[in-house]
Short mmCIF file of C-alpha atoms in Angstrom, two decimals:
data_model
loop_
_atom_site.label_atom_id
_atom_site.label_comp_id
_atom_site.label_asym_id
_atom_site.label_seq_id
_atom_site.Cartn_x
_atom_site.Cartn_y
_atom_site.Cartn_z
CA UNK A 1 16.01 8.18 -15.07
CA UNK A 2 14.76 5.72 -11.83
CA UNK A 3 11.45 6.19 -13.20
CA UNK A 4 11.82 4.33 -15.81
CA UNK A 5 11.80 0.60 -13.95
CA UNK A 6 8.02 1.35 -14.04
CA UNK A 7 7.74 -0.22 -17.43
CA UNK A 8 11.26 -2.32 -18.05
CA UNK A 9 10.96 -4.06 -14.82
CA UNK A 10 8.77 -7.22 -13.62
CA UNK A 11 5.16 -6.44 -12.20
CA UNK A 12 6.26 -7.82 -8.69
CA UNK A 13 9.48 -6.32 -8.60
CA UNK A 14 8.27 -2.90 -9.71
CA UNK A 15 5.30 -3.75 -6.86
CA UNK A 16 7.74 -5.28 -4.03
CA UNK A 17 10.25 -2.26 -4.50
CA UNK A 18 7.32 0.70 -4.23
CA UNK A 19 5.14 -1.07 -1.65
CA UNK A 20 7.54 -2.17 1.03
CA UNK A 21 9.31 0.59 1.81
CA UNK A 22 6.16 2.16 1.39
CA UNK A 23 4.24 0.29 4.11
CA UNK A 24 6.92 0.28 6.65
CA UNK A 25 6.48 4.03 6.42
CA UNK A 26 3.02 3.97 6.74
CA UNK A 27 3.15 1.05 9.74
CA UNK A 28 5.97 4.01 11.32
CA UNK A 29 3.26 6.79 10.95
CA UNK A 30 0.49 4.69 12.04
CA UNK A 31 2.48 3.64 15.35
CA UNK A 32 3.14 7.21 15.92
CA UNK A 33 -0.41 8.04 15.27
CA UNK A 34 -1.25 5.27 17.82
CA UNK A 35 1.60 6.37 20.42
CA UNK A 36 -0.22 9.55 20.35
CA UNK A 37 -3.44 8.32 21.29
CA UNK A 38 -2.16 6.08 24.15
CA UNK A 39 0.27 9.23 25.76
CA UNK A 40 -2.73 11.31 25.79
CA UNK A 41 -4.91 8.59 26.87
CA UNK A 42 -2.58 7.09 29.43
CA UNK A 43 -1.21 9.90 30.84
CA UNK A 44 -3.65 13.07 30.23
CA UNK A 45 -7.03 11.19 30.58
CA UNK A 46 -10.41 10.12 28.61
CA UNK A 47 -10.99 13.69 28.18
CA UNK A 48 -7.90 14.65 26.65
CA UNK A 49 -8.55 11.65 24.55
CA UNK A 50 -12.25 12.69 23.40
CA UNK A 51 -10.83 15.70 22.69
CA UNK A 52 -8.40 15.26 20.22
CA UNK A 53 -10.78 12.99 18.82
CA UNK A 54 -13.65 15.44 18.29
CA UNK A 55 -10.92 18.06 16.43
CA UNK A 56 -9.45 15.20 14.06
CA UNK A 57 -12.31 15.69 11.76
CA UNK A 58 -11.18 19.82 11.34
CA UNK A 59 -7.89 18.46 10.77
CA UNK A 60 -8.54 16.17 8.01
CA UNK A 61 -10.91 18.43 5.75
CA UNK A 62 -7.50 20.70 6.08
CA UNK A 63 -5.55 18.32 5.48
CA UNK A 64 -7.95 16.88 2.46
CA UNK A 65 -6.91 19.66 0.66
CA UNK A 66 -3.64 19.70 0.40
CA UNK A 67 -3.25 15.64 -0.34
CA UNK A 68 -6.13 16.55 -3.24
CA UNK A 69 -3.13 18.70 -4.98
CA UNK A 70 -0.62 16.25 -4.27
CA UNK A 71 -2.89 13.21 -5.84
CA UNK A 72 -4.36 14.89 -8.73
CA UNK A 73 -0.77 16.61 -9.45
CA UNK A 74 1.38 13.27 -8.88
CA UNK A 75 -0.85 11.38 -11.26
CA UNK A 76 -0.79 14.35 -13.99
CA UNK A 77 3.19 14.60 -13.48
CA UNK A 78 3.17 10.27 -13.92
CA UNK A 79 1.76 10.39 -17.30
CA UNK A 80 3.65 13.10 -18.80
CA UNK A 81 6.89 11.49 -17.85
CA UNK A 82 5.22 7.99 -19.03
CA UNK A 83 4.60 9.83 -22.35
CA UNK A 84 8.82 11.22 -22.27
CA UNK A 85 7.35 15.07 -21.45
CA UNK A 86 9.82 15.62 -18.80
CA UNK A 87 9.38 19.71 -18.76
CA UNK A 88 5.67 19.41 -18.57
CA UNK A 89 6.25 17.17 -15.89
CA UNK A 90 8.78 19.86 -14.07
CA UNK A 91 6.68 23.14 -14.38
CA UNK A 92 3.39 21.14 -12.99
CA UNK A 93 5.43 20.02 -9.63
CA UNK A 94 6.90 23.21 -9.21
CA UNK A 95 3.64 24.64 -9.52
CA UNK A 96 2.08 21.93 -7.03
CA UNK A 97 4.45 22.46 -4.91
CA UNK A 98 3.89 26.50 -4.35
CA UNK A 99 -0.22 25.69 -4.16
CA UNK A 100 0.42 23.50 -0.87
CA UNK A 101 2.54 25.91 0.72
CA UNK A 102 0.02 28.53 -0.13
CA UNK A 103 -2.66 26.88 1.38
CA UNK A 104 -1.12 26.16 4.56
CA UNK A 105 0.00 29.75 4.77
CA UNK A 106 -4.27 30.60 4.41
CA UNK A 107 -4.82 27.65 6.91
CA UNK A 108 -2.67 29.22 9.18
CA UNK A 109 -4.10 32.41 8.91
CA UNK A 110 -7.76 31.26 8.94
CA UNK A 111 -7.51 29.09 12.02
CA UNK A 112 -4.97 31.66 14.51
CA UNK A 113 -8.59 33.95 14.33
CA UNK A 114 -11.56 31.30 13.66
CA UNK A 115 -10.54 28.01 15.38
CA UNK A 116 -11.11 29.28 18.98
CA UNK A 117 -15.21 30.45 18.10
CA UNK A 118 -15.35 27.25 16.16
CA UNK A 119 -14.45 25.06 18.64
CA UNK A 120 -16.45 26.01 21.43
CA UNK A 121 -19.24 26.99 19.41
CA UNK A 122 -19.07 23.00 18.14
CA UNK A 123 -17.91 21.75 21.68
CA UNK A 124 -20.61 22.74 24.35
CA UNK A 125 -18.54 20.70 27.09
CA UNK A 126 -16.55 23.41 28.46
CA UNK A 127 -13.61 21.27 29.74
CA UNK A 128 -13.40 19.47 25.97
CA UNK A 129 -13.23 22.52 24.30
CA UNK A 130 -11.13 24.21 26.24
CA UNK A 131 -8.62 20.88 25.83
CA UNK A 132 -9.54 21.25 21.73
CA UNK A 133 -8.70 24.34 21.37
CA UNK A 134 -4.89 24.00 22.70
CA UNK A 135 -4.67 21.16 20.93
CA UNK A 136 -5.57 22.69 17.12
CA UNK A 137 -4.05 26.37 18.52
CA UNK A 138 -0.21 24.80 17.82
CA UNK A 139 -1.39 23.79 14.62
CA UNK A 140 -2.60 26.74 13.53
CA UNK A 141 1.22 28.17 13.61
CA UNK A 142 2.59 24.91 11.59
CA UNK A 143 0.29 24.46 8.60
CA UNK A 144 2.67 26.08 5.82
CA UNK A 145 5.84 24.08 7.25
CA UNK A 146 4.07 20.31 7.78
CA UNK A 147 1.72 20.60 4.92
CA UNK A 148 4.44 20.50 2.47
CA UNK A 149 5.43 16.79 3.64
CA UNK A 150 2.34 15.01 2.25
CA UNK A 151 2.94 16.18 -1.46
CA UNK A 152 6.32 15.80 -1.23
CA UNK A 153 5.86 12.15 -0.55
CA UNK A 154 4.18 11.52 -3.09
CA UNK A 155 6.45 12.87 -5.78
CA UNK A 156 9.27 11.21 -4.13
CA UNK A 157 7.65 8.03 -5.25
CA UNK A 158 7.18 9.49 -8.46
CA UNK A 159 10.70 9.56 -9.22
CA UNK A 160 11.48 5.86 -7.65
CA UNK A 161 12.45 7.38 -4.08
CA UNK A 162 10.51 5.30 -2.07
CA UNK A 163 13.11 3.50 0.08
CA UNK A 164 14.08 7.80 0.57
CA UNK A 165 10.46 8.52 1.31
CA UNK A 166 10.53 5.62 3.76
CA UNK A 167 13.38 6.96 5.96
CA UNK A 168 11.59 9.78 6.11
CA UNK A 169 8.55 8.71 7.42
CA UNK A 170 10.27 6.60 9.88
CA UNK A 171 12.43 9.86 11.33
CA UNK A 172 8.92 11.71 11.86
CA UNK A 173 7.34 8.70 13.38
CA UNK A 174 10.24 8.14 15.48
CA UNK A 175 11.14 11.49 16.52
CA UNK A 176 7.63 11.99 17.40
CA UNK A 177 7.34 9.50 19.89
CA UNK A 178 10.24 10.35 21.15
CA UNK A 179 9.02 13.98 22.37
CA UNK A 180 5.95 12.46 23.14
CA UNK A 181 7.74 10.75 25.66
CA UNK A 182 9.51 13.36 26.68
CA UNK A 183 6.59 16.52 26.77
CA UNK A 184 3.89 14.12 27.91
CA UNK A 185 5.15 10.87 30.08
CA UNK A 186 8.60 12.41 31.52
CA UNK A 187 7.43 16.29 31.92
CA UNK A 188 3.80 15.43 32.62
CA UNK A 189 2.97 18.77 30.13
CA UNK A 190 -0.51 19.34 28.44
CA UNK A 191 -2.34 18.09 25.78
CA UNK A 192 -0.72 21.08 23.73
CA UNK A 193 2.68 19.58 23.62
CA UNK A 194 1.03 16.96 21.92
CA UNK A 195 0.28 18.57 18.81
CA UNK A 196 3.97 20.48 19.13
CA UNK A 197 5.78 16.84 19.08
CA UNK A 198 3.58 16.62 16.11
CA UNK A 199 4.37 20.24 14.14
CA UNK A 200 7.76 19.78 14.79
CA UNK A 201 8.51 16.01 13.94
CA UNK A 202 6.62 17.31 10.47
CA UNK A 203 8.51 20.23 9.62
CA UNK A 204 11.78 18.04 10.09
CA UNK A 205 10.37 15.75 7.86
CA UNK A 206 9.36 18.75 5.15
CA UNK A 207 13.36 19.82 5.25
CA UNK A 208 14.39 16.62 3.84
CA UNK A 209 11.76 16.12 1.72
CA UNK A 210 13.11 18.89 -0.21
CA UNK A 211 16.44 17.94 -0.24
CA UNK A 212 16.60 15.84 -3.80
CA UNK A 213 14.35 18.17 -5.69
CA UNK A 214 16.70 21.32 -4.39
CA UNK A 215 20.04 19.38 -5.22
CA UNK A 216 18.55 18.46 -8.53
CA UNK A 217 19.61 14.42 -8.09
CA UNK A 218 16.32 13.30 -9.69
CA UNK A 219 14.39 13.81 -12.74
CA UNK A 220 12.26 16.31 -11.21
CA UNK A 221 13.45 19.68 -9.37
CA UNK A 222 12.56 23.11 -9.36
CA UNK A 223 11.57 25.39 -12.29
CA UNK A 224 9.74 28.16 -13.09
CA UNK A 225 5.95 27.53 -13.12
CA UNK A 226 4.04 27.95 -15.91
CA UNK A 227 0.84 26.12 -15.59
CA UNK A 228 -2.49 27.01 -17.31
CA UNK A 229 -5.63 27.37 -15.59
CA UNK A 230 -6.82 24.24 -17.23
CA UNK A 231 -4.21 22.58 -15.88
CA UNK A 232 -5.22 23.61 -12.05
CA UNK A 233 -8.55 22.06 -12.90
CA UNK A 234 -7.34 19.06 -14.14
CA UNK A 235 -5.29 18.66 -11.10
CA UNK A 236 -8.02 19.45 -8.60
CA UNK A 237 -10.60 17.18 -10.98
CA UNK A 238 -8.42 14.21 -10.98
CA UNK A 239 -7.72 14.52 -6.58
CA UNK A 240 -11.30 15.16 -6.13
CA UNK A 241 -12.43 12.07 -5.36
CA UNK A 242 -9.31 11.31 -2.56
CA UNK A 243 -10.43 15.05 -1.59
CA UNK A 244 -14.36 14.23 -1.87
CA UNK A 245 -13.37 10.93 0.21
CA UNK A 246 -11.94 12.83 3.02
CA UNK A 247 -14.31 15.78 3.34
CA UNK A 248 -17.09 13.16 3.18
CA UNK A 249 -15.18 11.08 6.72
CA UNK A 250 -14.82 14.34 8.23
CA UNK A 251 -18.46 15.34 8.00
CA UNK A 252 -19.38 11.60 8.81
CA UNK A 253 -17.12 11.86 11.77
CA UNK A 254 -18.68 15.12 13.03
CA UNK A 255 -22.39 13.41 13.09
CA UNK A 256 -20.69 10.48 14.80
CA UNK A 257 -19.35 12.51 17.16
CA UNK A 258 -22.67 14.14 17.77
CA UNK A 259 -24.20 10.74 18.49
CA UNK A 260 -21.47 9.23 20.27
CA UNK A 261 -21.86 12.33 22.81
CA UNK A 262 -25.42 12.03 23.21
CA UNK A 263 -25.85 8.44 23.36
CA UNK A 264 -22.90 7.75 25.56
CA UNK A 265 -20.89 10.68 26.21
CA UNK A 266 -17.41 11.20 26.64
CA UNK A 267 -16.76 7.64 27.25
CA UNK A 268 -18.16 6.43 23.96
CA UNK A 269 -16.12 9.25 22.23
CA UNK A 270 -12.87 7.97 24.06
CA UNK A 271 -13.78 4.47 22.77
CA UNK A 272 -14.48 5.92 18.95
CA UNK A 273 -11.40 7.48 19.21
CA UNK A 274 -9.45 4.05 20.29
CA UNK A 275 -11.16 1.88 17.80
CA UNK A 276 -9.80 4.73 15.48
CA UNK A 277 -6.48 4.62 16.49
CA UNK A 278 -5.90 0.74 15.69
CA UNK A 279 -8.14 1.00 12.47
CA UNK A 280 -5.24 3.56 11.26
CA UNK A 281 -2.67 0.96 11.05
CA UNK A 282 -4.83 -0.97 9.07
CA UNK A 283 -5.99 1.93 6.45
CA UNK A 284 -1.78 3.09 6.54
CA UNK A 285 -0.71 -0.02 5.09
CA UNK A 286 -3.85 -0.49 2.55
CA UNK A 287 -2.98 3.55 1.85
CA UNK A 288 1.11 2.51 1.78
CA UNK A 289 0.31 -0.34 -0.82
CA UNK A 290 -2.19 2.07 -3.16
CA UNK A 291 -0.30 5.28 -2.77
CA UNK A 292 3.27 3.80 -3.85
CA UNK A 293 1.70 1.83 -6.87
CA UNK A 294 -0.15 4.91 -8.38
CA UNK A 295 2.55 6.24 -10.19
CA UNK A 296 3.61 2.93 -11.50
CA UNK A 297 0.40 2.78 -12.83
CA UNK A 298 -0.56 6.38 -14.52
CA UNK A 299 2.96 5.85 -15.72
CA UNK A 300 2.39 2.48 -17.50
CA UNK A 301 -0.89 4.26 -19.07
CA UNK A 302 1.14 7.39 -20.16
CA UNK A 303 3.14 4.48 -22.20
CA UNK A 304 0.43 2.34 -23.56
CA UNK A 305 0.80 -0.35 -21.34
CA UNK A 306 -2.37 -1.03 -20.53
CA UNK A 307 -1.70 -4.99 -19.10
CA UNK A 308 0.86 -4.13 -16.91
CA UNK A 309 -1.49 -1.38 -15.30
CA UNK A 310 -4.23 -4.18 -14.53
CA UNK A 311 -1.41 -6.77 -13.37
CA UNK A 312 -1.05 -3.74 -10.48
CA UNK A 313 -4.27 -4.20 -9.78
CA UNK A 314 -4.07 -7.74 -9.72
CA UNK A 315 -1.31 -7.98 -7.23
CA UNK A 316 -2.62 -5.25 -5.17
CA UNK A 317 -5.82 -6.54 -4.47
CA UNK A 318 -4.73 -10.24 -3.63
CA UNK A 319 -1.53 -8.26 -1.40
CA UNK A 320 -4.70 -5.68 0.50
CA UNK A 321 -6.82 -8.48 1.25
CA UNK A 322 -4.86 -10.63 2.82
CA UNK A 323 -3.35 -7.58 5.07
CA UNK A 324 -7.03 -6.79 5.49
CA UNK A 325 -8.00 -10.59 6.65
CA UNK A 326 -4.92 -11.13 9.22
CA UNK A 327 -5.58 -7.21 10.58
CA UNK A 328 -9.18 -8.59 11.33
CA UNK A 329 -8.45 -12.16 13.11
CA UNK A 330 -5.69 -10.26 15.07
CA UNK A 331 -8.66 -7.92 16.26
CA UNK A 332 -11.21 -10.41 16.76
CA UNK A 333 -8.62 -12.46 18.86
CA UNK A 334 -7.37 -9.69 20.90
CA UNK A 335 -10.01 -7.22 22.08
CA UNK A 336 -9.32 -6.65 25.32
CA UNK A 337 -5.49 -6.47 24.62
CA UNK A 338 -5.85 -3.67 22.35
CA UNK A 339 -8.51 -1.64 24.20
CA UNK A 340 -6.40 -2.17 27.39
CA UNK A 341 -2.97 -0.21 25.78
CA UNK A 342 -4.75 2.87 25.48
CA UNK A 343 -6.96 3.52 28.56
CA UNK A 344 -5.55 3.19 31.89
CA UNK A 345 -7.20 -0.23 34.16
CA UNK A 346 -9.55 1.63 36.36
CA UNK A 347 -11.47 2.71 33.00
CA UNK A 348 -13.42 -0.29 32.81
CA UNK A 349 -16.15 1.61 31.50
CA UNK A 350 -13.85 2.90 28.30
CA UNK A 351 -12.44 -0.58 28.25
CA UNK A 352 -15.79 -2.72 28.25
CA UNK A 353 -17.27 -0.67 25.47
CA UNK A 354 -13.80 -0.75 23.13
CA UNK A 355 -13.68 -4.54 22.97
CA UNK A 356 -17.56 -4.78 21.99
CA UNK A 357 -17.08 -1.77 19.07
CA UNK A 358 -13.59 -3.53 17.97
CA UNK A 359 -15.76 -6.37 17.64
CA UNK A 360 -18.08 -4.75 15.55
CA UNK A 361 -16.17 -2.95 13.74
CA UNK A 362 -13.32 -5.57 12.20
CA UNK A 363 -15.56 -7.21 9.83
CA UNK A 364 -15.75 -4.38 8.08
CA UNK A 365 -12.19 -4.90 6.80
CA UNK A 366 -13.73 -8.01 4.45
CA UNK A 367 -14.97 -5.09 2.12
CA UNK A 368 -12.61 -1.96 2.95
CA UNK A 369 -9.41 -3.47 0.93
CA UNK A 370 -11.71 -3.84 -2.17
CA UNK A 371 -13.68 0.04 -1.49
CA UNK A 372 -10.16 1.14 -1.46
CA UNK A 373 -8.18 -0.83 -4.53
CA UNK A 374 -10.98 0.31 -7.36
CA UNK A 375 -11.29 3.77 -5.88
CA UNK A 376 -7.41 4.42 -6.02
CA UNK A 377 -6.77 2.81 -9.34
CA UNK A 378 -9.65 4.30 -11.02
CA UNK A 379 -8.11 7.55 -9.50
CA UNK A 380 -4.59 6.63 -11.14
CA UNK A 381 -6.33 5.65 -14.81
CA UNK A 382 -7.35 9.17 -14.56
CA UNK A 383 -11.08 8.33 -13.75
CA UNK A 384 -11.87 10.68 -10.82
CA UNK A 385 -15.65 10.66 -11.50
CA UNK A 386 -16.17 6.67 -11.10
CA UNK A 387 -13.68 7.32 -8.60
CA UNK A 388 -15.79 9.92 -6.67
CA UNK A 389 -18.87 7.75 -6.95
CA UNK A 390 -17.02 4.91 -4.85
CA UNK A 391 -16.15 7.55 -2.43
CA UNK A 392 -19.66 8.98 -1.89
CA UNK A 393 -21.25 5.97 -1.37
CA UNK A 394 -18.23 4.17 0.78
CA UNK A 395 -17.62 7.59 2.83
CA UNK A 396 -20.91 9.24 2.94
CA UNK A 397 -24.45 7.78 1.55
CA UNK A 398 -24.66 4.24 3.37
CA UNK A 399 -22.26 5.30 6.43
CA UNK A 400 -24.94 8.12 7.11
CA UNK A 401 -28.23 5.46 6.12
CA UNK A 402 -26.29 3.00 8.40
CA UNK A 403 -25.21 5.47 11.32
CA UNK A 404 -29.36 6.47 11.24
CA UNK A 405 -30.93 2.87 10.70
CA UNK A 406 -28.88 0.91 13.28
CA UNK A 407 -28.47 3.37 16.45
CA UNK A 408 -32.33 3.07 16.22
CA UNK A 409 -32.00 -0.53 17.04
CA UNK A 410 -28.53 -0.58 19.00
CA UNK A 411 -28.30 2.30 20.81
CA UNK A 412 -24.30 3.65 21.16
CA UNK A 413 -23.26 0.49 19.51
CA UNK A 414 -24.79 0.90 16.28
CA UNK A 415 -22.06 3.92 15.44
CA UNK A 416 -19.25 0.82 16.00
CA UNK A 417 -21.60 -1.73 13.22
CA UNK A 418 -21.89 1.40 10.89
CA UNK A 419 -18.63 0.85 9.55
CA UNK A 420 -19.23 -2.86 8.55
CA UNK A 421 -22.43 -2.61 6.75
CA UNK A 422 -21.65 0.32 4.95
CA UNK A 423 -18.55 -1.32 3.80
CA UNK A 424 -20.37 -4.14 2.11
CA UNK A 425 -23.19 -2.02 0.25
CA UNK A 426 -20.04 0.17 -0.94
CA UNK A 427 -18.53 -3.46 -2.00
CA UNK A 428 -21.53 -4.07 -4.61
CA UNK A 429 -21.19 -0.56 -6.21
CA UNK A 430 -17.36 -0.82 -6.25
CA UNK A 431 -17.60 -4.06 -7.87
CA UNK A 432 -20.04 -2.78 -10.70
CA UNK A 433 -18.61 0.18 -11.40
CA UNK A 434 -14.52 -1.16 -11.25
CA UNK A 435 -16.09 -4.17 -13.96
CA UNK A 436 -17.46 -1.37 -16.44
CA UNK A 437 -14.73 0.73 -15.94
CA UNK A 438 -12.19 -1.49 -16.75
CA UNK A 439 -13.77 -3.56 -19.46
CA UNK A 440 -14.41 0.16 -21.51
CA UNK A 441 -10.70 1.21 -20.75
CA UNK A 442 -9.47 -2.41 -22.39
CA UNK A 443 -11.82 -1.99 -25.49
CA UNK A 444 -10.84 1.50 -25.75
CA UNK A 445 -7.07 0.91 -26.20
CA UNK A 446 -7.40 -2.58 -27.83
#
């Protein structure tokens, strides 16, 4: 059983071997993510840019809840094989498993007749939502075949797959650039074909994510479900907080959105969007490092071994912080660089503003790797409440107080500082409640 290098392993092997095939799948989605963005940009326009932008916040609350099953689920499936209950482990992914594809098949149903009413009842900018709307309309058709992918992943690393995880990843990421160029820079199509490189990199991605489990070459595969409805609440308890966390950025990113339109229009939104764009290679390879350690961890704590859990969290914070430090000189050094691959030269406008909110914005990776390490591995001790708490007040509470207090006194700019002081308020409640946490956990078990 491959799962079992978890505990008979070294700490750093165990963390080299999950985390670096891990990241270079994440770096692979976030350069696909950020190939995306500079097609659309580059070769569509600002508008096509802000629009895509203004949607992304629909698409994560959908997407929220799918990854909220395949969290809570992966760290309940962890611990039972940590504690040897390999059938436990089998009925609760097979029953994970059929709850993503049911939501996407709802998802799919819900937006085909409410995204179009939604949209322009959200966008007032006739030309944006028109732009939205074809954009989240091809989605609509490929929820229950892409929203597989995300839990598969993670029970992939579950059962030691990561290297297999990682060719994955890099296929999608790949092949979606790849019609990018095609659809958008060779054909000169619409923003629509966008979101179809998208769907269809995805659902290539969800076919051989199944493969192992169908074949029945790993410790978990296919069996008849027979979970209890405790269990569904214990599953949707324990990925509330990574749920909670994205629900909370969504709504966060809607009321940006609102005053990024009002204080500076569809230029500011544009230069949201890019800032966005470059901060999701950061937050992929801070999510790469977390999400490939959890099961290491909730494993380790299914088998009473409690040190080697906090020796992940040891390595994993010095690892995200350094990531975190070089991300931040690289944007600090390089404003105008980055800002300049996404819009085209005559945008001075879109390019001025990005290098002043890049500016503004990197510091806030000083606090994000630590926001991120306590909220994940309080998530994989199976702690979802002081994991929530991190959440609200990193995602939601100060980003709102922030987003309120400093466009007062900066105008448009203050949405691009939000990010940075929030981050270090969260950093002071992280660090409290991470201290108590783990100091009850040791004194519990010893």
């Amino acid at each position: 059983m491959i799962e079992t290098q978890f505990t008979t392993l070294s700490v750093k092997k165990v963390f080299f071997r999950l985390t670096i095939p891990s990241i270079l799948s994440m770096v692979f989605s976030s350069i696909y993510m950020m190939a995306d963005g500079i097609f659309v940009g580059r070769f569509i326009g600002e508008h096509a840019l802000a629009a895509v932008n203004l949607v992304m916040p629909i698409m994560m609350i959908l997407f929220a809840l799918s990854n909220m099953i395949a969290v809570g689920s992966s760290v309940k499936v962890s611990t039972a094989l940590g504690e040897g209950n390999v059938e436990k482990a089998k009925y609760m992914f097979s029953a994970s498993v059929m709850m993503v594809v049911g939501l996407g098949v709802i998802f799919s149903v819900l937006g085909i007749i409410f995204f179009k009413p939604l949209i322009y009842a959200f966008i007032k900018d006739p030309v944006l939502a028109e732009m939205a709307f074809r954009y989240m309309r091809i989605f609509s058709f490929g929820f229950p075949f892409i929203m597989p992918l995300f839990a598969m992943d993670n029970f992939l690393r579950v059962c030691g797959k990561a290297k297999y995880s990682m060719y994955i990843n890099v296929i999608v990421s790949v092949f979606n650039i790849v019609l990018d160029w095609i659809f958008i820079a060779r054909l000169g199509l619409g923003i629509e074909y966008s979101a179809l490189a998208t769907v269809i990199s995805m659902l290539l991605g969800s076919i051989f994510s199944f493969v192992p489990f169908i074949t029945k070459k790993i410790t978990l595969h296919f069996s008849r479900p027979q979970i209890s409805r405790k269990e569904v609440v214990g599953i949707l308890y324990n990925g509330s907080s990574e749920f909670f966390s994205s629900i909370a950025g969504s709504f966060i990113a809607t009321i940006v959105n609102g005053f990024l339109l009002a204080l500076g229009g569809a230029i500011a939104v544009a230069s949201y969007g890019i800032v966005m764009y470059i901060d999701t290679l950061l937050l992929g390879i801070l999510y790469g490092v977390l999400d490939s350690i959890q099961p290491a961890v909730s494993y380790n704590l299914g088998a009473k071994e409690i040190k080697r859990a906090f020796s992940f969290f040891k390595i994993s914070s010095i690892t995200t912080a350094t990531l975190s430090v070089i991300c931040m000189v690289g944007i600090l050094l390089f404003p105008e660089s980055l800002a300049s691959i996404f819009a085209k030269e005559h945008n001075v406008k879109i390019i001025d503003m990005t290098i002043v909110a890049l500016l503004l914005f990197a510091p806030s990776y000083l606090f994000t790797w630590f926001n991120m390490v306590t909220s994940a591995f309080l998530t994989a001790m199976d702690k979802p409440k002081e994991s929530m708490i991190i959440m609200a007040f990193r995602a939601i509470v100060f980003p709102l107080l922030c987003l309120v207090a400093l466009t007062a006194f900066m105008g448009v700019y203050g949405v691009f500082f939000t990010e940075t002081l929030s981050g270090a308020l969260t950093f002071i409640v992280a660090f409290v409640i991470w201290n108590k946490s783990a100091k009850h956990l040791q004194e519990t078990v010893f």
